[in-house]
Amino acid sequence: MKIWLTIFTPYQTVQMQIAALTSYLRYSNIDVAYSEYYIFSGESFEKHRNQVREDILREKPDIVGFSTYDMNYHHTLDCASFIKELNPHIKVIVGGHTASVVPFEFLDHECIDFVGKGEGEETLKELAHALENDLPLNDIKSLYWKNENGEVITNEARPLMETLDDLPFIDREIVEYQHSKIDYLPFLMGRGCPYKCDYCGNEAIKDLAPNSEAWSRYRSPEHVIEEILLCREKYDFKYVFFYDDVFCLKLDWLVKFKALYKKHFPNTPYICLLRPEMAKDERRMKLLGESGCMEVHMGVESGSYEYRTNMLGRHMSNEVILRAIDNLKKHNIRINTFLMVGMPDESCLDMLKSIAFIWKIRPSSVQTGIFYPLKGTPSYDYCVKNNLINWKKRKELVVYSYDTSLNVNFLKRYFIIFCKWLLSGIPVLTHFKLQLIPRFFKIQYRLWFQRRVDYT
């Protein structure tokens, strides 16, 4: 029984979640292959048809598994339909965020046989075993499937894996990490996020399992260090990038991690993600800096306290964010902030507040995205209820960076795009001395006046 996993993605980065899944399947003695296809806004599946045909003929899978999110929804369905044309005996399962929150949307299509909701390791392993041995599917938890009459059967939900140290180390070979041309080691130390944000995909799937209170979990410091040591023997990297939604800041965990990381990797810094509320504790930020953290990525999302609280569900004051920034700078940790523009009912004044706030806190870098409503979230429901989504544009977009998927007029659309690029450029602008700005305009005036004199 062979499983072929694939994803349509605009991001040329290591797909760590898929790598974790393949690790578990290989550990369970299941034959696994993997391919990924890069997509761009406005591009259809047709571009990938020949490559998919070659991959299917080469791998000869019994099961094809797709990792889904909102922006590859149509590519996934088109590819699944094409695979069924090539070989109708291949079974197709979809998992990931979008499949987990709208399983029936996928199962309405003949090309989709199964949906795996939530974490997929055990579900996919048991499905492969059942299909290979012609066993019933009813006992495979978190599996949605169609019986011989086409009726959708919804199996019992599967509990979350709570002891992550029992999982095998992530398989970086199958996602070709060594050929990815990145100089860092991508790493996952845990799963889940303890916070609730109205726009976030975590909010849509965290309650699927019966033990949802265990949603935010971390491996032990010893297990984390052991995997990094193994990777150091195989790969060259300048720093470690912890991809987790939020870095573990439990005090006893952090103290132990600091000692182990400094012992084994004194010259290998790392990057992690934090919430502002986590960074307001100076003691923890001191431990973070001493352990080797060189940069923190932190979500601000909006410079407007009212909008951030009422529309995004991020209940933090501007003072909390400022205190977090000060603590990080005090311990020589660079700050990369995340922001969004073009959010539902966000006014131009709200966006200008974001610009003013980022200018005030002056982070090392800024990543700005344009809001895209994710299915299953309160923000998506709000957009649907108020008819805010431009469905044609939503279907075309595959990244957050270039345009809005909401119904806005011409002027606001370009104001959103302008604010997005301006926010991303603020760290560069703040490196220039402010007194150079009037000098710049004076030079421009002289050049314009000189051209005018020459012309006349």
Short mmCIF file of C-alpha atoms in Angstrom, two decimals:
data_model
loop_
_atom_site.label_atom_id
_atom_site.label_comp_id
_atom_site.label_asym_id
_atom_site.label_seq_id
_atom_site.Cartn_x
_atom_site.Cartn_y
_atom_site.Cartn_z
CA MET A 1 0.00 0.00 0.00
CA LYS A 2 1.59 3.26 -1.15
CA ILE A 3 0.55 6.78 -0.17
CA TRP A 4 1.44 9.83 -2.25
CA LEU A 5 1.09 13.15 -0.42
CA THR A 6 0.94 16.48 -2.19
CA ILE A 7 0.15 20.16 -1.75
CA PHE A 8 -0.45 23.14 -4.02
CA THR A 9 1.32 26.11 -2.47
CA PRO A 10 2.70 29.54 -3.42
CA TYR A 11 5.41 29.29 -0.77
CA GLN A 12 8.78 27.76 -1.58
CA THR A 13 9.49 26.70 1.97
CA VAL A 14 9.83 23.42 3.82
CA GLN A 15 6.37 21.97 4.51
CA MET A 16 7.00 20.92 8.09
CA GLN A 17 3.52 19.58 8.84
CA ILE A 18 3.68 17.26 5.84
CA ALA A 19 7.21 16.25 6.79
CA ALA A 20 5.93 15.31 10.26
CA LEU A 21 3.15 13.23 8.71
CA THR A 22 5.50 11.36 6.37
CA SER A 23 7.84 10.66 9.29
CA TYR A 24 5.07 8.95 11.19
CA LEU A 25 3.92 6.92 8.19
CA ARG A 26 7.44 5.75 7.39
CA TYR A 27 7.96 4.91 11.06
CA SER A 28 4.82 2.75 10.70
CA ASN A 29 6.39 0.93 7.69
CA ILE A 30 4.13 2.55 5.10
CA ASP A 31 5.56 3.45 1.69
CA VAL A 32 5.24 7.23 1.22
CA ALA A 33 6.08 9.64 -1.60
CA TYR A 34 5.70 13.42 -1.74
CA SER A 35 5.41 16.14 -4.39
CA GLU A 36 4.55 19.82 -4.22
CA TYR A 37 3.36 22.21 -6.91
CA TYR A 38 3.88 25.96 -6.84
CA ILE A 39 0.87 28.09 -7.73
CA PHE A 40 0.35 31.77 -8.50
CA SER A 41 -2.68 34.04 -8.32
CA GLY A 42 -4.98 33.69 -11.31
CA GLU A 43 -3.34 30.45 -12.40
CA SER A 44 -5.39 27.28 -12.99
CA PHE A 45 -4.52 23.63 -12.44
CA GLU A 46 -3.94 23.14 -16.17
CA LYS A 47 -0.33 24.26 -15.86
CA HIS A 48 0.41 21.27 -13.61
CA ARG A 49 -1.51 18.60 -15.49
CA ASN A 50 1.49 17.05 -17.28
CA GLN A 51 3.66 17.01 -14.16
CA VAL A 52 0.91 15.39 -12.09
CA ARG A 53 0.48 12.72 -14.77
CA GLU A 54 4.22 11.99 -14.69
CA ASP A 55 4.26 11.81 -10.89
CA ILE A 56 1.25 9.49 -10.72
CA LEU A 57 2.66 7.15 -13.37
CA ARG A 58 6.02 7.10 -11.61
CA GLU A 59 4.82 6.63 -8.02
CA LYS A 60 1.80 4.37 -8.75
CA PRO A 61 0.06 5.25 -5.46
CA ASP A 62 -2.89 3.45 -3.94
CA ILE A 63 -3.87 6.52 -1.92
CA VAL A 64 -3.36 10.19 -2.76
CA GLY A 65 -3.50 12.65 0.13
CA PHE A 66 -3.92 16.41 -0.32
CA SER A 67 -3.06 19.04 2.27
CA THR A 68 -5.71 21.75 1.97
CA TYR A 69 -6.18 25.35 2.93
CA ASP A 70 -8.63 27.90 1.53
CA MET A 71 -6.40 29.21 -1.23
CA ASN A 72 -5.60 25.85 -2.82
CA TYR A 73 -9.19 24.60 -2.61
CA HIS A 74 -9.90 24.70 -6.36
CA HIS A 75 -6.47 23.39 -7.38
CA THR A 76 -6.97 20.44 -5.03
CA LEU A 77 -10.38 19.52 -6.46
CA ASP A 78 -9.21 19.91 -10.07
CA CYS A 79 -6.17 17.74 -9.41
CA ALA A 80 -8.22 15.08 -7.60
CA SER A 81 -10.64 14.93 -10.52
CA PHE A 82 -7.75 14.56 -12.96
CA ILE A 83 -6.23 11.74 -10.89
CA LYS A 84 -9.54 9.88 -10.94
CA GLU A 85 -9.52 10.20 -14.75
CA LEU A 86 -6.04 8.70 -14.86
CA ASN A 87 -6.89 5.86 -12.50
CA PRO A 88 -10.35 5.61 -10.89
CA HIS A 89 -9.06 2.95 -8.48
CA ILE A 90 -6.84 5.44 -6.65
CA LYS A 91 -8.39 6.54 -3.36
CA VAL A 92 -8.26 10.27 -2.58
CA ILE A 93 -8.21 11.73 0.92
CA VAL A 94 -8.01 15.40 1.87
CA GLY A 95 -6.82 16.81 5.18
CA GLY A 96 -5.53 20.05 6.60
CA HIS A 97 -7.34 23.18 7.74
CA THR A 98 -10.03 23.61 5.10
CA ALA A 99 -10.92 19.94 4.81
CA SER A 100 -11.25 19.78 8.59
CA VAL A 101 -13.69 22.68 8.85
CA VAL A 102 -15.81 22.02 5.73
CA PRO A 103 -15.55 18.23 5.13
CA PHE A 104 -18.92 17.98 3.40
CA GLU A 105 -17.91 20.55 0.77
CA PHE A 106 -15.19 18.14 -0.34
CA LEU A 107 -17.25 14.98 -0.06
CA ASP A 108 -19.90 16.52 -2.32
CA HIS A 109 -17.39 15.93 -5.14
CA GLU A 110 -17.13 12.44 -6.64
CA CYS A 111 -13.35 12.72 -6.85
CA ILE A 112 -13.00 12.84 -3.03
CA ASP A 113 -13.33 9.55 -1.16
CA PHE A 114 -12.28 10.51 2.36
CA VAL A 115 -11.71 13.49 4.64
CA GLY A 116 -9.36 13.27 7.59
CA LYS A 117 -10.29 15.82 10.26
CA GLY A 118 -7.64 17.26 12.54
CA GLU A 119 -4.32 15.51 13.14
CA GLY A 120 -3.79 12.94 10.43
CA GLU A 121 -1.05 10.53 11.50
CA GLU A 122 -3.16 7.78 13.05
CA THR A 123 -6.09 8.32 10.69
CA LEU A 124 -3.98 7.89 7.56
CA LYS A 125 -2.09 4.91 8.98
CA GLU A 126 -5.30 3.11 9.92
CA LEU A 127 -6.91 3.93 6.57
CA ALA A 128 -3.98 2.43 4.67
CA HIS A 129 -4.15 -0.70 6.81
CA ALA A 130 -7.92 -1.04 6.35
CA LEU A 131 -7.82 -0.61 2.57
CA GLU A 132 -4.92 -3.02 2.18
CA ASN A 133 -6.67 -5.72 4.23
CA ASP A 134 -10.25 -4.99 3.14
CA LEU A 135 -11.31 -4.07 6.68
CA PRO A 136 -14.33 -1.94 7.71
CA LEU A 137 -13.77 1.81 8.02
CA ASN A 138 -16.24 2.55 10.81
CA ASP A 139 -13.68 2.38 13.60
CA ILE A 140 -11.16 4.80 12.04
CA LYS A 141 -11.58 7.89 14.19
CA SER A 142 -11.83 11.35 12.59
CA LEU A 143 -12.50 9.81 9.17
CA TYR A 144 -15.40 11.05 7.03
CA TRP A 145 -16.17 8.74 4.13
CA LYS A 146 -18.82 7.62 1.66
CA ASN A 147 -20.37 4.16 1.75
CA GLU A 148 -21.48 2.15 -1.29
CA ASN A 149 -24.73 4.13 -1.47
CA GLY A 150 -22.88 7.44 -1.52
CA GLU A 151 -23.98 8.33 2.01
CA VAL A 152 -21.45 10.28 4.09
CA ILE A 153 -20.42 8.47 7.27
CA THR A 154 -18.91 10.57 10.06
CA ASN A 155 -16.77 8.56 12.43
CA GLU A 156 -16.04 9.44 16.04
CA ALA A 157 -13.53 12.26 16.64
CA ARG A 158 -9.96 11.28 17.48
CA PRO A 159 -8.29 12.62 20.64
CA LEU A 160 -5.22 14.79 20.23
CA MET A 161 -1.79 13.23 20.65
CA GLU A 162 -0.72 14.59 24.02
CA THR A 163 2.79 13.11 24.38
CA LEU A 164 4.73 14.54 21.44
CA ASP A 165 8.01 12.96 22.57
CA ASP A 166 6.59 9.63 21.39
CA LEU A 167 6.53 10.83 17.77
CA PRO A 168 9.49 10.19 15.44
CA PHE A 169 11.75 13.06 14.43
CA ILE A 170 10.60 15.01 11.39
CA ASP A 171 11.56 13.61 7.99
CA ARG A 172 13.37 16.45 6.22
CA GLU A 173 14.64 14.24 3.42
CA ILE A 174 11.27 13.74 1.77
CA VAL A 175 10.67 17.51 1.49
CA GLU A 176 14.21 17.96 0.12
CA TYR A 177 15.36 20.32 2.86
CA GLN A 178 18.97 19.95 1.74
CA HIS A 179 18.05 21.38 -1.69
CA SER A 180 15.83 24.20 -0.40
CA LYS A 181 18.60 26.85 -0.50
CA ILE A 182 17.76 28.17 2.97
CA ASP A 183 20.46 28.77 5.56
CA TYR A 184 18.39 27.92 8.62
CA LEU A 185 16.93 24.78 10.17
CA PRO A 186 13.10 24.86 10.21
CA PHE A 187 11.85 23.24 13.38
CA LEU A 188 8.64 22.32 15.20
CA MET A 189 8.78 21.84 18.96
CA GLY A 190 5.06 21.63 19.63
CA ARG A 191 1.52 21.89 18.30
CA GLY A 192 -1.33 24.31 18.77
CA CYS A 193 -1.72 27.81 20.18
CA PRO A 194 -3.29 28.70 23.54
CA TYR A 195 -4.76 31.97 22.26
CA LYS A 196 -8.02 32.73 20.45
CA CYS A 197 -8.05 35.12 17.49
CA ASP A 198 -11.19 35.56 15.41
CA TYR A 199 -9.36 35.43 12.06
CA CYS A 200 -6.98 32.53 12.77
CA GLY A 201 -7.23 29.01 11.36
CA ASN A 202 -6.38 27.57 14.78
CA GLU A 203 -9.64 28.94 16.08
CA ALA A 204 -11.52 26.87 13.48
CA ILE A 205 -10.01 23.48 14.32
CA LYS A 206 -8.90 23.56 17.97
CA ASP A 207 -12.22 22.21 19.28
CA LEU A 208 -12.53 19.24 16.91
CA ALA A 209 -10.98 16.75 19.34
CA PRO A 210 -12.68 15.52 22.55
CA ASN A 211 -9.60 16.55 24.56
CA SER A 212 -9.37 20.02 23.01
CA GLU A 213 -8.06 21.42 26.30
CA ALA A 214 -4.74 19.75 25.32
CA TRP A 215 -4.58 21.69 22.04
CA SER A 216 -1.38 23.57 22.94
CA ARG A 217 1.38 21.00 23.54
CA TYR A 218 5.17 20.97 23.56
CA ARG A 219 7.92 18.39 23.43
CA SER A 220 10.40 18.19 26.27
CA PRO A 221 13.56 20.32 25.98
CA GLU A 222 15.65 17.13 25.86
CA HIS A 223 13.69 15.79 22.89
CA VAL A 224 14.00 19.11 21.03
CA ILE A 225 17.76 19.31 21.59
CA GLU A 226 18.25 15.68 20.53
CA GLU A 227 16.62 16.35 17.15
CA ILE A 228 18.64 19.53 16.54
CA LEU A 229 21.83 17.61 17.35
CA LEU A 230 20.87 14.96 14.82
CA CYS A 231 20.19 17.62 12.19
CA ARG A 232 23.54 19.27 12.86
CA GLU A 233 25.28 16.03 11.91
CA LYS A 234 23.45 15.93 8.57
CA TYR A 235 22.97 19.56 7.50
CA ASP A 236 24.70 22.93 7.48
CA PHE A 237 22.64 25.77 8.93
CA LYS A 238 23.40 29.16 10.46
CA TYR A 239 20.44 29.36 12.81
CA VAL A 240 17.28 27.54 13.90
CA PHE A 241 13.80 28.83 13.07
CA PHE A 242 11.09 27.52 15.41
CA TYR A 243 7.92 27.55 13.30
CA ASP A 244 5.54 26.99 16.23
CA ASP A 245 2.62 29.40 16.56
CA VAL A 246 4.08 30.50 19.89
CA PHE A 247 7.34 29.51 21.57
CA CYS A 248 7.03 27.66 24.87
CA LEU A 249 7.58 30.09 27.75
CA LYS A 250 6.67 27.88 30.70
CA LEU A 251 9.31 28.93 33.18
CA ASP A 252 10.64 25.50 34.15
CA TRP A 253 10.69 24.45 30.46
CA LEU A 254 12.51 27.61 29.41
CA VAL A 255 15.14 27.35 32.16
CA LYS A 256 15.96 23.78 31.13
CA PHE A 257 15.91 24.65 27.41
CA LYS A 258 18.28 27.59 27.95
CA ALA A 259 20.85 25.42 29.72
CA LEU A 260 20.74 22.68 27.07
CA TYR A 261 20.70 24.98 24.05
CA LYS A 262 23.62 27.10 25.27
CA LYS A 263 25.59 23.95 26.07
CA HIS A 264 25.18 22.33 22.66
CA PHE A 265 24.68 25.32 20.33
CA PRO A 266 26.55 28.32 21.78
CA ASN A 267 27.12 29.79 18.31
CA THR A 268 23.79 28.93 16.70
CA PRO A 269 21.13 31.57 17.37
CA TYR A 270 17.44 30.99 16.81
CA ILE A 271 14.21 32.75 15.82
CA CYS A 272 10.81 32.11 17.38
CA LEU A 273 7.25 33.44 17.49
CA LEU A 274 5.64 35.11 20.51
CA ARG A 275 2.51 36.99 21.51
CA PRO A 276 2.98 40.47 23.01
CA GLU A 277 1.45 39.28 26.30
CA MET A 278 4.22 36.68 26.54
CA ALA A 279 6.98 39.22 25.95
CA LYS A 280 5.83 41.66 28.65
CA ASP A 281 7.49 39.43 31.29
CA GLU A 282 11.06 40.72 31.46
CA ARG A 283 12.35 37.68 33.36
CA ARG A 284 11.31 35.37 30.55
CA MET A 285 12.70 37.70 27.89
CA LYS A 286 16.02 37.73 29.73
CA LEU A 287 16.08 33.92 29.65
CA LEU A 288 15.11 33.99 25.99
CA GLY A 289 17.94 36.35 25.10
CA GLU A 290 20.48 34.42 27.17
CA SER A 291 19.47 31.14 25.53
CA GLY A 292 20.41 32.41 22.06
CA CYS A 293 17.24 33.99 20.66
CA MET A 294 18.26 36.62 18.11
CA GLU A 295 14.83 37.53 16.72
CA VAL A 296 11.17 37.29 17.70
CA HIS A 297 8.27 37.38 15.25
CA MET A 298 5.26 38.92 16.94
CA GLY A 299 1.74 39.70 15.79
CA VAL A 300 0.43 43.23 16.23
CA GLU A 301 -2.09 42.95 13.36
CA SER A 302 -3.57 46.44 13.86
CA GLY A 303 -2.37 49.66 15.44
CA SER A 304 -5.93 50.50 16.44
CA TYR A 305 -6.68 49.16 19.92
CA GLU A 306 -10.43 49.34 19.34
CA TYR A 307 -10.30 47.46 16.05
CA ARG A 308 -7.81 44.89 17.31
CA THR A 309 -9.99 44.12 20.32
CA ASN A 310 -13.47 44.25 18.83
CA MET A 311 -12.89 42.73 15.38
CA LEU A 312 -9.86 40.47 15.78
CA GLY A 313 -10.37 39.11 19.28
CA ARG A 314 -6.86 40.19 20.31
CA HIS A 315 -7.44 41.62 23.77
CA MET A 316 -4.18 43.43 24.37
CA SER A 317 -3.59 47.13 24.90
CA ASN A 318 -1.05 49.23 23.03
CA GLU A 319 0.78 49.59 26.36
CA VAL A 320 1.25 45.80 26.56
CA ILE A 321 2.73 45.77 23.06
CA LEU A 322 5.04 48.69 23.87
CA ARG A 323 6.23 46.95 27.05
CA ALA A 324 6.90 43.77 25.06
CA ILE A 325 8.89 45.72 22.47
CA ASP A 326 10.95 47.43 25.19
CA ASN A 327 11.72 44.11 26.91
CA LEU A 328 12.87 42.52 23.67
CA LYS A 329 15.05 45.48 22.70
CA LYS A 330 16.52 45.59 26.20
CA HIS A 331 17.84 42.07 25.74
CA ASN A 332 19.10 42.69 22.20
CA ILE A 333 16.43 40.61 20.49
CA ARG A 334 15.36 41.83 17.07
CA ILE A 335 11.64 42.24 16.45
CA ASN A 336 9.71 41.33 13.33
CA THR A 337 6.06 42.38 13.56
CA PHE A 338 3.09 40.97 11.67
CA LEU A 339 0.30 43.29 10.53
CA MET A 340 -2.79 43.05 8.37
CA VAL A 341 -4.62 45.67 6.33
CA GLY A 342 -7.85 45.53 4.37
CA MET A 343 -9.76 43.84 7.17
CA PRO A 344 -13.58 43.83 7.36
CA ASP A 345 -14.97 47.25 8.27
CA GLU A 346 -11.45 48.56 8.78
CA SER A 347 -11.46 52.28 8.04
CA CYS A 348 -8.70 54.26 6.38
CA LEU A 349 -8.15 55.87 9.78
CA ASP A 350 -7.59 52.43 11.32
CA MET A 351 -4.92 51.68 8.72
CA LEU A 352 -3.26 55.05 9.34
CA LYS A 353 -3.22 54.20 13.06
CA SER A 354 -1.30 51.03 12.18
CA ILE A 355 1.25 53.08 10.24
CA ALA A 356 1.63 55.55 13.13
CA PHE A 357 1.95 52.77 15.70
CA ILE A 358 4.61 50.87 13.77
CA TRP A 359 6.52 54.11 13.22
CA LYS A 360 6.40 54.60 16.99
CA ILE A 361 7.62 51.15 18.03
CA ARG A 362 10.18 50.89 15.18
CA PRO A 363 10.63 47.12 14.87
CA SER A 364 13.57 45.59 13.03
CA SER A 365 11.28 44.43 10.23
CA VAL A 366 7.59 44.29 9.35
CA GLN A 367 5.62 41.63 7.51
CA THR A 368 2.30 42.93 6.25
CA GLY A 369 -0.44 40.83 4.72
CA ILE A 370 -3.78 41.73 3.22
CA PHE A 371 -6.66 40.18 5.12
CA TYR A 372 -8.10 36.95 3.71
CA PRO A 373 -11.07 35.37 5.55
CA LEU A 374 -10.49 31.70 6.41
CA LYS A 375 -13.40 29.28 6.49
CA GLY A 376 -14.54 28.21 9.92
CA THR A 377 -13.43 31.42 11.65
CA PRO A 378 -15.65 34.13 13.18
CA SER A 379 -14.09 36.62 10.76
CA TYR A 380 -15.17 34.52 7.77
CA ASP A 381 -18.70 34.17 9.14
CA TYR A 382 -18.88 37.94 9.66
CA CYS A 383 -17.75 38.59 6.08
CA VAL A 384 -20.29 36.14 4.65
CA LYS A 385 -23.12 37.51 6.79
CA ASN A 386 -22.39 41.08 5.68
CA ASN A 387 -21.73 40.23 2.01
CA LEU A 388 -18.16 41.52 2.17
CA ILE A 389 -16.45 38.84 0.05
CA ASN A 390 -15.64 39.24 -3.63
CA TRP A 391 -15.98 35.57 -4.57
CA LYS A 392 -14.37 35.93 -8.00
CA LYS A 393 -11.31 37.63 -6.54
CA ARG A 394 -11.18 35.13 -3.67
CA LYS A 395 -10.97 32.24 -6.13
CA GLU A 396 -8.07 33.89 -7.97
CA LEU A 397 -5.92 34.75 -4.95
CA VAL A 398 -3.43 32.22 -3.58
CA VAL A 399 -1.37 34.56 -1.35
CA TYR A 400 -2.17 37.23 1.22
CA SER A 401 0.24 39.82 -0.10
CA TYR A 402 -0.99 41.43 -3.28
CA ASP A 403 -4.70 42.22 -3.26
CA THR A 404 -7.88 42.14 -1.23
CA SER A 405 -10.59 39.51 -1.58
CA LEU A 406 -13.22 41.81 -0.07
CA ASN A 407 -15.72 44.04 -1.84
CA VAL A 408 -14.16 47.51 -1.69
CA ASN A 409 -14.24 50.45 -4.06
CA PHE A 410 -11.40 51.39 -6.39
CA LEU A 411 -9.87 54.03 -4.14
CA LYS A 412 -9.93 51.94 -0.97
CA ARG A 413 -8.44 48.95 -2.77
CA TYR A 414 -5.39 50.96 -3.78
CA PHE A 415 -5.21 52.59 -0.37
CA ILE A 416 -5.05 49.10 1.16
CA ILE A 417 -2.24 48.09 -1.21
CA PHE A 418 -0.41 51.38 -0.54
CA CYS A 419 -0.63 50.89 3.24
CA LYS A 420 0.58 47.32 2.91
CA TRP A 421 3.76 48.36 1.12
CA LEU A 422 4.31 51.43 3.30
CA LEU A 423 4.06 49.39 6.51
CA SER A 424 6.60 46.90 5.21
CA GLY A 425 8.98 49.76 4.39
CA ILE A 426 8.82 51.61 7.71
CA PRO A 427 11.90 49.89 9.22
CA VAL A 428 13.95 51.06 6.23
CA LEU A 429 12.60 54.60 6.44
CA THR A 430 13.40 54.88 10.15
CA HIS A 431 17.07 54.26 9.43
CA PHE A 432 17.27 57.59 7.62
CA LYS A 433 17.76 60.74 9.66
CA LEU A 434 14.56 62.74 9.69
CA GLN A 435 16.41 65.95 8.83
CA LEU A 436 17.22 64.44 5.43
CA ILE A 437 13.54 64.49 4.47
CA PRO A 438 13.19 68.30 4.05
CA ARG A 439 16.56 68.33 2.30
CA PHE A 440 15.24 65.70 -0.12
CA PHE A 441 12.23 67.85 -1.01
CA LYS A 442 14.45 70.94 -1.37
CA ILE A 443 16.66 69.09 -3.85
CA GLN A 444 13.61 67.89 -5.77
CA TYR A 445 12.29 71.46 -5.96
CA ARG A 446 15.59 72.76 -7.30
CA LEU A 447 15.79 70.02 -9.90
CA TRP A 448 12.23 70.71 -11.03
CA PHE A 449 12.84 74.47 -11.14
CA GLN A 450 16.08 74.01 -13.11
CA ARG A 451 14.32 71.79 -15.66
CA ARG A 452 11.59 74.38 -16.01
CA VAL A 453 14.14 77.18 -16.59
CA ASP A 454 15.98 75.10 -19.19
CA TYR A 455 12.74 74.32 -20.99
CA THR A 456 11.58 77.95 -21.13
#
